[in-house]
mmCIF file of N, CA and C in Angstrom:
data_model
loop_
_atom_site.group_PDB
_atom_site.id
_atom_site.type_symbol
_atom_site.label_atom_id
_atom_site.label_comp_id
_atom_site.label_asym_id
_atom_site.label_seq_id
_atom_site.Cartn_x
_atom_site.Cartn_y
_atom_site.Cartn_z
ATOM 1 N N MET A 7 73.258 124.268 90.944
ATOM 2 C CA MET A 7 72.768 125.697 91.411
ATOM 3 C C MET A 7 73.936 126.088 92.228
ATOM 4 N N LYS A 8 74.546 127.276 91.896
ATOM 5 C CA LYS A 8 75.578 127.925 92.630
ATOM 6 C C LYS A 8 74.976 128.865 93.529
ATOM 7 N N SER A 9 75.620 129.048 94.809
ATOM 8 C CA SER A 9 75.161 130.172 95.731
ATOM 9 C C SER A 9 76.153 131.081 95.684
ATOM 10 N N LYS A 10 76.049 132.142 96.489
ATOM 11 C CA LYS A 10 76.950 133.313 96.494
ATOM 12 C C LYS A 10 78.345 132.980 97.014
ATOM 13 N N ASN A 11 78.509 132.161 97.837
ATOM 14 C CA ASN A 11 79.668 131.964 98.507
ATOM 15 C C ASN A 11 80.400 130.680 97.793
ATOM 16 N N GLY A 12 79.885 130.268 96.648
ATOM 17 C CA GLY A 12 80.786 129.321 95.829
ATOM 18 C C GLY A 12 80.340 127.820 96.065
ATOM 19 N N PHE A 13 79.593 127.568 97.017
ATOM 20 C CA PHE A 13 79.147 126.111 97.210
ATOM 21 C C PHE A 13 77.889 125.893 96.153
ATOM 22 N N SER A 14 77.979 124.538 95.650
ATOM 23 C CA SER A 14 77.014 124.137 94.764
ATOM 24 C C SER A 14 76.102 123.042 95.434
ATOM 25 N N VAL A 15 74.919 123.062 95.076
ATOM 26 C CA VAL A 15 73.904 122.183 95.643
ATOM 27 C C VAL A 15 73.628 121.151 94.426
ATOM 28 N N THR A 16 73.992 119.962 94.625
ATOM 29 C CA THR A 16 73.773 118.940 93.593
ATOM 30 C C THR A 16 73.142 117.710 94.141
ATOM 31 N N LEU A 17 72.934 116.693 93.435
ATOM 32 C CA LEU A 17 72.629 115.306 93.815
ATOM 33 C C LEU A 17 73.624 114.714 94.595
ATOM 34 N N ALA A 18 73.369 113.653 95.466
ATOM 35 C CA ALA A 18 74.502 113.047 96.071
ATOM 36 C C ALA A 18 75.540 112.350 95.066
ATOM 37 N N GLY A 19 76.761 112.532 95.311
ATOM 38 C CA GLY A 19 77.725 112.003 94.486
ATOM 39 C C GLY A 19 78.055 113.025 93.362
ATOM 40 N N GLY A 20 77.545 114.300 93.447
ATOM 41 C CA GLY A 20 78.043 115.317 92.446
ATOM 42 C C GLY A 20 76.929 115.129 91.273
ATOM 43 N N GLY A 21 76.034 114.378 91.068
ATOM 44 C CA GLY A 21 75.248 114.296 89.930
ATOM 45 C C GLY A 21 75.951 113.690 88.749
ATOM 46 N N VAL A 22 75.304 113.879 87.614
ATOM 47 C CA VAL A 22 75.799 113.422 86.513
ATOM 48 C C VAL A 22 76.377 114.661 85.566
ATOM 49 N N GLU A 23 77.671 114.463 85.418
ATOM 50 C CA GLU A 23 78.285 115.592 84.662
ATOM 51 C C GLU A 23 78.845 115.005 83.360
ATOM 52 N N GLU A 24 78.397 115.635 82.186
ATOM 53 C CA GLU A 24 78.733 115.262 80.858
ATOM 54 C C GLU A 24 78.292 113.983 80.571
ATOM 55 N N GLY A 25 77.298 113.271 81.218
ATOM 56 C CA GLY A 25 76.593 112.137 80.890
ATOM 57 C C GLY A 25 77.460 110.678 81.009
ATOM 58 N N THR A 26 78.754 110.895 81.358
ATOM 59 C CA THR A 26 79.625 109.727 81.288
ATOM 60 C C THR A 26 80.403 109.452 82.547
ATOM 61 N N LYS A 27 80.030 110.277 83.597
ATOM 62 C CA LYS A 27 80.796 110.173 84.851
ATOM 63 C C LYS A 27 80.246 108.989 85.688
ATOM 64 N N VAL A 28 81.021 108.035 86.083
ATOM 65 C CA VAL A 28 80.437 106.918 87.018
ATOM 66 C C VAL A 28 81.152 107.124 88.338
ATOM 67 N N THR A 29 80.518 107.217 89.344
ATOM 68 C CA THR A 29 81.120 107.459 90.655
ATOM 69 C C THR A 29 81.526 106.229 91.355
ATOM 70 N N ALA A 30 82.368 106.318 92.317
ATOM 71 C CA ALA A 30 82.928 105.178 93.059
ATOM 72 C C ALA A 30 81.612 104.617 93.861
ATOM 73 N N GLY A 31 80.763 105.508 94.321
ATOM 74 C CA GLY A 31 79.707 105.163 95.303
ATOM 75 C C GLY A 31 78.637 104.148 94.218
ATOM 76 N N PHE A 32 78.522 104.751 93.118
ATOM 77 C CA PHE A 32 77.647 103.832 92.211
ATOM 78 C C PHE A 32 78.237 102.303 92.059
ATOM 79 N N LEU A 33 79.581 102.192 91.852
ATOM 80 C CA LEU A 33 80.343 101.046 91.664
ATOM 81 C C LEU A 33 80.149 100.215 92.945
ATOM 82 N N GLY A 34 80.471 100.878 94.063
ATOM 83 C CA GLY A 34 80.304 100.339 95.345
ATOM 84 C C GLY A 34 78.985 99.572 95.675
ATOM 85 N N ARG A 35 77.871 100.287 95.341
ATOM 86 C CA ARG A 35 76.510 99.892 95.653
ATOM 87 C C ARG A 35 76.212 98.603 94.775
ATOM 88 N N GLY A 36 76.830 98.724 93.400
ATOM 89 C CA GLY A 36 76.537 97.554 92.598
ATOM 90 C C GLY A 36 77.427 96.238 93.035
ATOM 91 N N ILE A 37 78.609 96.540 93.415
ATOM 92 C CA ILE A 37 79.404 95.339 94.008
ATOM 93 C C ILE A 37 78.945 94.918 95.384
ATOM 94 N N GLY A 38 78.568 95.840 96.208
ATOM 95 C CA GLY A 38 77.824 95.469 97.675
ATOM 96 C C GLY A 38 76.671 94.589 97.282
ATOM 97 N N SER A 39 75.776 95.061 96.488
ATOM 98 C CA SER A 39 74.536 94.294 96.234
ATOM 99 C C SER A 39 74.922 92.767 95.756
ATOM 100 N N VAL A 40 75.900 92.591 94.963
ATOM 101 C CA VAL A 40 76.032 91.319 94.517
ATOM 102 C C VAL A 40 76.716 90.429 95.638
ATOM 103 N N LEU A 41 77.585 91.056 96.523
ATOM 104 C CA LEU A 41 78.120 90.360 97.741
ATOM 105 C C LEU A 41 76.996 89.965 98.645
ATOM 106 N N VAL A 42 76.040 91.045 98.842
ATOM 107 C CA VAL A 42 75.046 90.493 99.781
ATOM 108 C C VAL A 42 74.195 89.519 99.194
ATOM 109 N N ALA A 43 73.874 89.490 97.837
ATOM 110 C CA ALA A 43 73.300 88.468 97.181
ATOM 111 C C ALA A 43 73.982 86.961 97.324
ATOM 112 N N LEU A 44 75.243 86.931 97.483
ATOM 113 C CA LEU A 44 76.028 85.808 97.713
ATOM 114 C C LEU A 44 75.899 85.225 99.071
ATOM 115 N N LEU A 45 76.041 86.279 100.114
ATOM 116 C CA LEU A 45 75.717 86.021 101.440
ATOM 117 C C LEU A 45 74.226 85.474 101.627
ATOM 118 N N LEU A 46 73.230 85.990 100.979
ATOM 119 C CA LEU A 46 71.936 85.416 101.053
ATOM 120 C C LEU A 46 71.853 84.067 100.482
ATOM 121 N N ALA A 47 72.470 83.771 99.445
ATOM 122 C CA ALA A 47 72.451 82.379 98.764
ATOM 123 C C ALA A 47 73.095 81.300 99.752
ATOM 124 N N LYS A 48 74.209 81.795 100.315
ATOM 125 C CA LYS A 48 75.023 80.762 101.265
ATOM 126 C C LYS A 48 74.529 80.618 102.619
ATOM 127 N N PHE A 49 74.045 81.802 103.231
ATOM 128 C CA PHE A 49 73.596 81.621 104.649
ATOM 129 C C PHE A 49 72.106 81.748 105.051
ATOM 130 N N ALA A 50 71.290 82.182 104.027
ATOM 131 C CA ALA A 50 69.889 82.518 104.228
ATOM 132 C C ALA A 50 69.661 83.778 104.750
ATOM 133 N N HIS A 51 68.554 84.282 104.762
ATOM 134 C CA HIS A 51 68.138 85.708 105.257
ATOM 135 C C HIS A 51 68.491 85.942 106.691
ATOM 136 N N LYS A 52 68.006 85.049 107.612
ATOM 137 C CA LYS A 52 68.310 85.222 108.823
ATOM 138 C C LYS A 52 69.764 85.436 109.534
ATOM 139 N N TYR A 53 70.594 84.435 108.856
ATOM 140 C CA TYR A 53 72.106 84.509 109.237
ATOM 141 C C TYR A 53 72.797 85.574 108.491
ATOM 142 N N THR A 54 72.268 86.087 107.430
ATOM 143 C CA THR A 54 72.982 87.203 106.864
ATOM 144 C C THR A 54 72.585 88.430 107.613
ATOM 145 N N THR A 55 71.400 88.487 108.116
ATOM 146 C CA THR A 55 71.050 89.675 108.935
ATOM 147 C C THR A 55 71.837 89.664 110.262
ATOM 148 N N ILE A 56 72.068 88.614 110.861
ATOM 149 C CA ILE A 56 72.814 88.527 111.978
ATOM 150 C C ILE A 56 74.233 88.947 111.709
ATOM 151 N N ILE A 57 74.809 88.608 110.631
ATOM 152 C CA ILE A 57 76.220 88.995 109.992
ATOM 153 C C ILE A 57 76.289 90.502 110.000
ATOM 154 N N ALA A 58 75.226 91.080 109.336
ATOM 155 C CA ALA A 58 75.190 92.537 109.144
ATOM 156 C C ALA A 58 75.153 93.223 110.348
ATOM 157 N N ILE A 59 74.224 92.793 111.258
ATOM 158 C CA ILE A 59 74.088 93.501 112.637
ATOM 159 C C ILE A 59 75.381 93.369 113.482
ATOM 160 N N ALA A 60 76.131 92.331 113.299
ATOM 161 C CA ALA A 60 77.481 92.072 113.945
ATOM 162 C C ALA A 60 78.420 93.039 113.359
ATOM 163 N N MET A 61 78.500 93.123 112.049
ATOM 164 C CA MET A 61 79.431 94.210 111.371
ATOM 165 C C MET A 61 78.995 95.598 111.775
ATOM 166 N N THR A 62 77.844 95.911 111.942
ATOM 167 C CA THR A 62 77.393 97.307 112.288
ATOM 168 C C THR A 62 77.843 97.618 113.818
ATOM 169 N N LEU A 63 77.756 96.535 114.658
ATOM 170 C CA LEU A 63 78.058 96.792 116.187
ATOM 171 C C LEU A 63 79.698 96.823 116.248
ATOM 172 N N VAL A 64 80.456 96.270 115.309
ATOM 173 C CA VAL A 64 81.901 96.370 115.406
ATOM 174 C C VAL A 64 82.340 97.718 115.266
ATOM 175 N N GLY A 65 81.582 98.604 114.620
ATOM 176 C CA GLY A 65 82.037 99.959 114.444
ATOM 177 C C GLY A 65 81.720 100.893 115.725
ATOM 178 N N ILE A 66 81.157 100.316 116.641
ATOM 179 C CA ILE A 66 80.809 101.153 118.003
ATOM 180 C C ILE A 66 82.105 101.700 118.582
ATOM 181 N N PRO A 67 83.075 100.853 118.843
ATOM 182 C CA PRO A 67 84.256 101.376 119.417
ATOM 183 C C PRO A 67 85.027 102.432 118.538
ATOM 184 N N ALA A 68 84.668 102.637 117.267
ATOM 185 C CA ALA A 68 85.413 103.700 116.463
ATOM 186 C C ALA A 68 85.306 105.039 116.988
ATOM 187 N N ALA A 69 84.108 105.207 117.824
ATOM 188 C CA ALA A 69 83.989 106.649 118.389
ATOM 189 C C ALA A 69 84.953 106.864 119.540
ATOM 190 N N PHE A 70 85.502 105.790 119.923
ATOM 191 C CA PHE A 70 86.343 106.061 121.377
ATOM 192 C C PHE A 70 87.724 105.700 120.952
ATOM 193 N N MET A 71 88.172 105.728 119.725
ATOM 194 C CA MET A 71 89.635 105.575 119.344
ATOM 195 C C MET A 71 90.446 106.702 119.779
ATOM 196 N N PRO A 72 91.668 106.516 120.247
ATOM 197 C CA PRO A 72 92.598 107.521 120.615
ATOM 198 C C PRO A 72 93.046 108.205 119.372
ATOM 199 N N ALA A 73 93.645 109.453 119.689
ATOM 200 C CA ALA A 73 94.156 110.374 118.569
ATOM 201 C C ALA A 73 95.414 109.892 118.106
ATOM 202 N N ALA A 74 96.138 109.024 118.766
ATOM 203 C CA ALA A 74 97.486 108.394 118.191
ATOM 204 C C ALA A 74 97.392 108.046 116.723
ATOM 205 N N GLY A 75 98.563 107.687 116.417
ATOM 206 C CA GLY A 75 98.554 107.303 114.834
ATOM 207 C C GLY A 75 97.851 106.089 114.477
ATOM 208 N N TYR A 76 97.928 105.183 115.405
ATOM 209 C CA TYR A 76 97.256 103.807 115.055
ATOM 210 C C TYR A 76 95.744 104.049 115.332
ATOM 211 N N GLY A 77 95.268 104.990 116.048
ATOM 212 C CA GLY A 77 93.867 105.276 116.301
ATOM 213 C C GLY A 77 93.119 105.694 115.045
ATOM 214 N N TYR A 78 93.744 106.543 114.229
ATOM 215 C CA TYR A 78 92.926 106.862 113.114
ATOM 216 C C TYR A 78 92.792 105.860 112.068
ATOM 217 N N ALA A 79 93.873 105.089 111.842
ATOM 218 C CA ALA A 79 93.855 103.973 111.048
ATOM 219 C C ALA A 79 92.818 102.910 111.430
ATOM 220 N N LEU A 80 92.741 102.588 112.783
ATOM 221 C CA LEU A 80 91.816 101.748 113.336
ATOM 222 C C LEU A 80 90.455 102.298 113.181
ATOM 223 N N PHE A 81 90.287 103.453 113.389
ATOM 224 C CA PHE A 81 88.882 104.300 113.184
ATOM 225 C C PHE A 81 88.408 104.058 111.810
ATOM 226 N N LEU A 82 89.223 104.191 110.780
ATOM 227 C CA LEU A 82 88.767 104.123 109.365
ATOM 228 C C LEU A 82 88.555 102.545 109.200
ATOM 229 N N VAL A 83 89.177 101.646 109.666
ATOM 230 C CA VAL A 83 88.956 100.127 109.447
ATOM 231 C C VAL A 83 87.540 99.772 109.996
ATOM 232 N N LEU A 84 87.422 100.206 111.422
ATOM 233 C CA LEU A 84 86.082 100.001 112.021
ATOM 234 C C LEU A 84 84.809 100.563 111.358
ATOM 235 N N ARG A 85 85.143 101.954 111.131
ATOM 236 C CA ARG A 85 84.004 102.714 110.498
ATOM 237 C C ARG A 85 83.680 101.958 109.025
ATOM 238 N N THR A 86 84.647 101.439 108.430
ATOM 239 C CA THR A 86 84.328 100.887 107.131
ATOM 240 C C THR A 86 83.533 99.575 107.335
ATOM 241 N N ILE A 87 83.929 98.834 108.179
ATOM 242 C CA ILE A 87 83.139 97.590 108.472
ATOM 243 C C ILE A 87 81.691 98.131 108.968
ATOM 244 N N MET A 88 81.589 98.979 109.737
ATOM 245 C CA MET A 88 80.233 99.395 110.250
ATOM 246 C C MET A 88 79.361 99.836 109.006
ATOM 247 N N ALA A 89 80.027 100.653 107.975
ATOM 248 C CA ALA A 89 79.260 100.957 106.925
ATOM 249 C C ALA A 89 78.926 99.882 105.949
ATOM 250 N N ILE A 90 79.642 98.958 105.856
ATOM 251 C CA ILE A 90 79.239 97.818 105.126
ATOM 252 C C ILE A 90 78.135 96.982 105.669
ATOM 253 N N GLY A 91 78.186 96.960 107.121
ATOM 254 C CA GLY A 91 77.014 96.237 107.813
ATOM 255 C C GLY A 91 75.840 96.966 107.787
ATOM 256 N N GLY A 92 75.859 98.301 107.776
ATOM 257 C CA GLY A 92 74.661 99.116 107.750
ATOM 258 C C GLY A 92 73.993 99.081 106.265
ATOM 259 N N THR A 93 74.769 99.148 105.353
ATOM 260 C CA THR A 93 74.278 99.263 103.940
ATOM 261 C C THR A 93 73.699 97.781 103.795
ATOM 262 N N THR A 94 74.503 96.655 104.165
ATOM 263 C CA THR A 94 73.783 95.343 104.079
ATOM 264 C C THR A 94 72.495 95.234 104.640
ATOM 265 N N LEU A 95 72.208 95.866 105.805
ATOM 266 C CA LEU A 95 71.035 95.849 106.563
ATOM 267 C C LEU A 95 69.974 96.558 105.669
ATOM 268 N N ILE A 96 70.291 97.780 105.060
ATOM 269 C CA ILE A 96 69.246 98.386 104.207
ATOM 270 C C ILE A 96 68.856 97.594 103.082
ATOM 271 N N ILE A 97 69.906 96.917 102.472
ATOM 272 C CA ILE A 97 69.587 95.921 101.414
ATOM 273 C C ILE A 97 68.550 94.778 101.919
ATOM 274 N N LEU A 98 68.879 94.300 102.961
ATOM 275 C CA LEU A 98 68.148 93.058 103.621
ATOM 276 C C LEU A 98 66.703 93.561 103.941
ATOM 277 N N THR A 99 66.490 94.763 104.453
ATOM 278 C CA THR A 99 65.147 95.157 104.781
ATOM 279 C C THR A 99 64.079 95.117 103.690
ATOM 280 N N GLN A 100 64.498 95.316 102.464
ATOM 281 C CA GLN A 100 63.461 95.442 101.311
ATOM 282 C C GLN A 100 62.683 94.290 101.083
ATOM 283 N N PRO A 101 63.243 93.140 101.060
ATOM 284 C CA PRO A 101 62.299 91.922 100.912
ATOM 285 C C PRO A 101 61.421 91.829 102.059
ATOM 286 N N VAL A 102 61.678 92.189 103.303
ATOM 287 C CA VAL A 102 60.979 92.066 104.489
ATOM 288 C C VAL A 102 59.764 93.084 104.296
ATOM 289 N N VAL A 103 60.029 94.270 103.760
ATOM 290 C CA VAL A 103 58.976 95.235 103.531
ATOM 291 C C VAL A 103 58.130 94.700 102.493
ATOM 292 N N ALA A 104 58.566 94.145 101.371
ATOM 293 C CA ALA A 104 57.827 93.639 100.328
ATOM 294 C C ALA A 104 56.786 92.612 100.873
ATOM 295 N N ASN A 105 57.132 91.885 101.635
ATOM 296 C CA ASN A 105 56.385 90.711 102.168
ATOM 297 C C ASN A 105 55.456 91.073 103.220
ATOM 298 N N PHE A 106 55.834 91.993 104.069
ATOM 299 C CA PHE A 106 55.145 92.273 105.357
ATOM 300 C C PHE A 106 54.048 93.342 105.135
ATOM 301 N N PHE A 107 54.265 94.291 104.325
ATOM 302 C CA PHE A 107 53.388 95.378 104.268
ATOM 303 C C PHE A 107 52.506 95.387 102.975
ATOM 304 N N GLY A 108 51.311 96.018 102.974
ATOM 305 C CA GLY A 108 50.475 95.970 101.720
ATOM 306 C C GLY A 108 50.889 96.989 100.818
ATOM 307 N N PRO A 109 50.340 97.103 99.565
ATOM 308 C CA PRO A 109 50.645 97.878 98.508
ATOM 309 C C PRO A 109 50.579 99.540 98.780
ATOM 310 N N LYS A 110 49.768 99.959 99.568
ATOM 311 C CA LYS A 110 49.677 101.240 100.001
ATOM 312 C C LYS A 110 50.656 101.541 100.994
ATOM 313 N N GLN A 111 51.066 100.607 101.934
ATOM 314 C CA GLN A 111 52.009 100.937 102.870
ATOM 315 C C GLN A 111 53.493 100.891 102.534
ATOM 316 N N LYS A 112 53.714 99.998 101.365
ATOM 317 C CA LYS A 112 55.125 99.729 100.894
ATOM 318 C C LYS A 112 55.692 101.118 100.643
ATOM 319 N N SER A 113 55.082 101.966 99.944
ATOM 320 C CA SER A 113 55.823 103.252 99.374
ATOM 321 C C SER A 113 56.208 104.235 100.423
ATOM 322 N N VAL A 114 55.275 104.098 101.480
ATOM 323 C CA VAL A 114 55.669 105.032 102.691
ATOM 324 C C VAL A 114 56.753 104.481 103.553
ATOM 325 N N VAL A 115 56.745 103.139 103.659
ATOM 326 C CA VAL A 115 57.760 102.404 104.563
ATOM 327 C C VAL A 115 59.029 102.259 103.840
ATOM 328 N N SER A 116 58.940 101.984 102.568
ATOM 329 C CA SER A 116 60.433 101.994 101.835
ATOM 330 C C SER A 116 61.056 103.196 101.784
ATOM 331 N N GLN A 117 60.409 104.485 102.014
ATOM 332 C CA GLN A 117 61.297 105.637 101.835
ATOM 333 C C GLN A 117 62.086 105.983 103.161
ATOM 334 N N PHE A 118 61.700 105.112 104.311
ATOM 335 C CA PHE A 118 62.453 105.290 105.607
ATOM 336 C C PHE A 118 63.515 104.191 105.658
ATOM 337 N N GLY A 119 63.414 103.104 104.896
ATOM 338 C CA GLY A 119 64.449 102.067 104.942
ATOM 339 C C GLY A 119 64.250 101.202 106.001
ATOM 340 N N ILE A 120 62.998 101.187 106.617
ATOM 341 C CA ILE A 120 62.685 100.227 107.705
ATOM 342 C C ILE A 120 61.826 99.168 107.367
#
């Protein structure tokens, strides 16, 4: 749907255009899920969660990076690590939701990612 000022409102990632477009986000989620599964197989759920929380916390200093040339590059690296950790946490919460909550509560809790 196009608005008067030229902006378009679509699904996240631009939606599906011409039925054959595969976005980088789609590929990243697929690869990320496989990597999280490998971490789960190697370290178990508890330690994988600790690793994901640590990766998320690594990104906190990104908000305080200086505006110098190295600051932006370091910001991107820290922010990427933080995003990977956060996405891993979202993937890891679904089994907990499935085992902890009842059938009626699962649909409500799963929408919030907690």
